[in-house]
Amino acid sequence: MPAVRRVTRRVGLPCVGRMQPEKKTMIEYRIHGRGGQGSVAAAYLLAAAAFEAGFTCQAFPAFGAERRGAPVMAFVRIDEKPITLRSQVRNPDFLIVQDETLLLDPTLTNGLKPGGAMLVNSRKTSDEIAEKFDTRVVAFPATDLAVKIIGKPIPNTALLAAFLALTEHVPQDALAGALRGRFHGATLENNLTLIAEAAGAVEAGAWKETADA
Amino acid sequence: MREALEGSLAIARAVALTKPDVVAAYPITPQTHIVENISKLVADGDMHTEFVSVESEFSAASVVLGAAAAGARAYTASASQGILLMSEVMFNIAGLRVPLVMTIANRAVGGPLSIWNDQSDSMAVRDSGWIQIHCISNQEAVDTTIQAFRIAQETDLPVAVCMDGFVLTHTMEVIDMPSQEEVDAFLPPFEFAGALDTANPRSMGTLVDPNYFAEVRHSHHAAMGKALAKIEEIDAAYAEVTGRASGGLLTVDGPKKAKVGIIAMGSVVGTMMAGREHYGGEVGEARIVKLRSYRPFPAKALRAAVKGLDKVIVIDRAISPGMGGVLGTEVSAVLSTLDKAPKVYNYALGLGGRDIPETMYRDLLTTIEAKDAPRFAVFDADLEKLPPEDR
């Protein structure tokens, strides 16, 4: 994993081999979690929020053994242009890790772009986790917050809110809009409370300028 | 209206817009969400359809055969082993010239067991006499599903809309859903001249002796030939109403001066386009032929599409063991009548859900530069995983 570099551009790989490279606008995300934590739902919510904010989007799971507790991955791409690529996300700009036991998986950060970053659902400090990884890390106790506010250990919406607060890729009200498209009643109200609190718990815009270059 | 939707939900809603009289289906991965969503639409009162829960795919196909034969607009969906279990009925549906529509959520066929995407299932029923149309995106899958009902009733042929399992069915993306008014303007009520009628009794599916069987097959083959023009016409008619076409029989995309072409079906076409955008400067910009109508096979359009090419790479998402790629073999056959036929390099890839990265574009184009490039290979097989005697 190359060393973290200071960031200069908002996103993207330069197009390879073009005389005049088009500006690449696609941002790619990989969500790691365990069955039951709502990783696929998180991917769909992130994509739906991006759509609410005017982007094109694509979200899909990597299907494996479909059972609670099994490691699962889901992928999201957002862009200003139509997305034709269908492969799994191999070189994400960002990782969202819903379960800290997955930090033990040596392949977790495979392909993460230099200048990328990783948000981890954990009670540990960001520094504690960061010392084992060659990328920027923010740790955030999303499960605790979810238990406190919605009464269930499902960290996905809290993590998304924190993630969007850090990156500012998509405004928080777009995430709220995506939640309204998926949930109703008390579940919706509780999740809206949860995302508002989660968004305020991290440094706003800390990952706004990201990079790879 | 543009919405961010999971492919399967979008297909369920597209089917609802066509107002089918009867839906019968048995759930199987990765088609399950389509059936679940239709079931929910019916249960919620948003879709007025006789939804028949059946105990197997054989029954699902039998129910829609009977329903369409009785004059009902009918729909089913399946994948993989489900298609194999339907296959006997599928041959009957087509052979009896019963118009209905099915979604095939393309998946590998066991054994060994695989739930993941390739196109072995639709290839296995290639010769059943169904129209088969492939989609590269969920937008095309939605639009093609609606078109399929009109194609079916204007040709008296069943239509299978093929969409890659998981890669499309489980992907949320931006889809412009047509309105009910648009679909009503495009799709007339179901009419089937051959439908059974108690006022004018006749039999369907009776024994056909050797005096007539060849004629039945001849007329079926001829009907498939005539369907080529219908598929194009109906795509154009759909575009008039919605502003979107899905590409007729096939579409050609890329530089006119290209010397290398890629011919493929389904979602891999999109990945090749992304690959060309990234690696075109490095390895050259190929002409990409998106084959939409697989049956009927658009031989004439394909010959025109390869004009000026020296080499074509045909991507197969299935394999005929002992022969090679099915699509590649057919492309070779139809191009053989050309005076200057391009060399065909046929590569099977993405079998059983093997991910197809955009670097595949670069790897394919680099491979065929070699003089001794194989004319067929399971391209992304890692031979190191096999014992030496199997390589």
XYZ file of N, CA and C in Angstrom, chain A residues 16-18 22 24 44 47-48 51 56-61 63 81 84-88 90, chain B residues 2 116 136-137 166 168 170-174 267 270-271 274 277-278 281-282 355-358:
138
model
N -5.930 6.732 -18.598
C -4.645 6.219 -19.046
C -4.507 6.391 -20.550
N -3.385 6.899 -20.969
C -3.036 6.845 -22.378
C -3.748 7.832 -23.283
N -4.487 8.753 -22.734
C -5.158 9.732 -23.592
C -4.258 10.944 -23.756
N -9.781 13.083 -20.104
C -11.008 13.676 -19.598
C -10.953 13.636 -18.082
N -11.866 12.630 -14.694
C -12.654 11.510 -14.196
C -13.464 11.949 -12.998
N -27.318 0.541 -1.176
C -28.489 1.076 -1.883
C -28.841 2.484 -1.369
N -26.331 4.997 -2.737
C -26.606 5.262 -4.154
C -27.869 6.108 -4.299
N -28.895 5.783 -3.526
C -30.158 6.518 -3.625
C -29.959 7.970 -3.180
N -28.287 9.779 -5.924
C -29.275 10.087 -6.975
C -30.109 11.295 -6.576
N -25.543 10.256 -11.079
C -25.919 8.902 -11.464
C -25.273 7.966 -10.446
N -25.826 6.775 -10.312
C -25.348 5.890 -9.248
C -25.472 4.439 -9.660
N -24.739 3.627 -8.940
C -24.807 2.187 -9.151
C -24.444 1.538 -7.825
N -25.258 0.598 -7.352
C -24.941 -0.107 -6.104
C -25.315 -1.563 -6.257
N -24.443 -2.432 -5.780
C -24.748 -3.868 -5.883
C -23.919 -4.649 -4.878
N -24.421 -5.811 -4.502
C -23.696 -6.639 -3.540
C -22.775 -7.634 -4.230
N -22.405 -11.272 -3.890
C -23.119 -12.332 -3.205
C -22.234 -13.527 -2.949
N -21.693 11.258 -14.918
C -22.012 10.717 -16.245
C -22.654 9.338 -16.069
N -21.186 2.769 -17.094
C -21.357 1.538 -17.881
C -20.584 0.370 -17.271
N -19.571 0.672 -16.473
C -18.733 -0.368 -15.873
C -19.568 -1.229 -14.925
N -19.387 -2.555 -14.995
C -20.193 -3.469 -14.163
C -19.349 -4.318 -13.226
N -18.048 -4.151 -13.238
C -17.212 -5.016 -12.403
C -17.332 -4.632 -10.936
N -16.884 -5.535 -10.074
C -16.811 -5.201 -8.663
C -15.831 -4.042 -8.484
N -12.743 -2.605 -7.459
C -11.422 -3.133 -7.087
C -10.517 -2.063 -6.518
N -37.339 9.392 -13.822
C -36.053 8.823 -13.422
C -36.059 8.498 -11.934
N -24.184 -18.003 -9.473
C -23.733 -16.739 -10.032
C -23.989 -16.629 -11.536
N -28.119 -4.796 -21.810
C -26.832 -4.430 -21.203
C -27.005 -3.616 -19.922
N -28.216 -3.146 -19.653
C -28.438 -2.325 -18.467
C -29.862 -2.567 -17.981
N -27.785 -10.989 -10.846
C -26.989 -10.192 -9.901
C -26.461 -8.914 -10.549
N -27.215 -7.335 -13.107
C -28.305 -6.395 -13.359
C -29.430 -6.545 -12.332
N -29.667 -7.385 -9.299
C -29.438 -6.916 -7.932
C -28.739 -5.564 -7.883
N -28.653 -4.898 -9.017
C -27.996 -3.596 -9.050
C -29.016 -2.472 -9.027
N -28.801 -1.549 -8.082
C -29.597 -0.324 -8.084
C -28.910 0.678 -8.998
N -29.674 1.245 -9.909
C -29.125 2.293 -10.761
C -30.251 3.208 -11.210
N -29.877 4.235 -11.928
C -30.885 5.207 -12.347
C -31.632 4.655 -13.555
N -24.462 -7.490 -20.055
C -23.852 -6.397 -19.299
C -22.354 -6.235 -19.545
N -21.141 -3.139 -21.451
C -20.895 -1.888 -20.738
C -19.483 -1.842 -20.178
N -19.035 -2.963 -19.637
C -17.688 -3.029 -19.078
C -16.641 -2.851 -20.178
N -16.435 0.825 -20.917
C -15.641 1.510 -19.889
C -14.161 1.209 -20.082
N -12.729 3.266 -22.824
C -12.512 4.652 -22.426
C -11.180 4.804 -21.681
N -10.867 3.797 -20.849
C -9.632 3.872 -20.060
C -8.394 3.441 -20.826
N -6.544 4.464 -25.494
C -5.328 5.160 -25.920
C -4.116 4.251 -25.909
N -4.141 3.269 -25.031
C -2.994 2.371 -24.858
C -2.999 1.231 -25.880
N -15.751 -12.290 -11.849
C -15.866 -10.853 -12.100
C -15.083 -10.468 -13.360
N -15.668 -9.593 -14.148
C -15.011 -9.126 -15.372
C -14.559 -7.685 -15.166
N -13.265 -7.481 -14.913
C -12.785 -6.112 -14.664
C -12.639 -5.350 -15.970
N -12.525 -4.018 -15.868
C -12.390 -3.255 -17.110
C -11.036 -3.470 -17.767
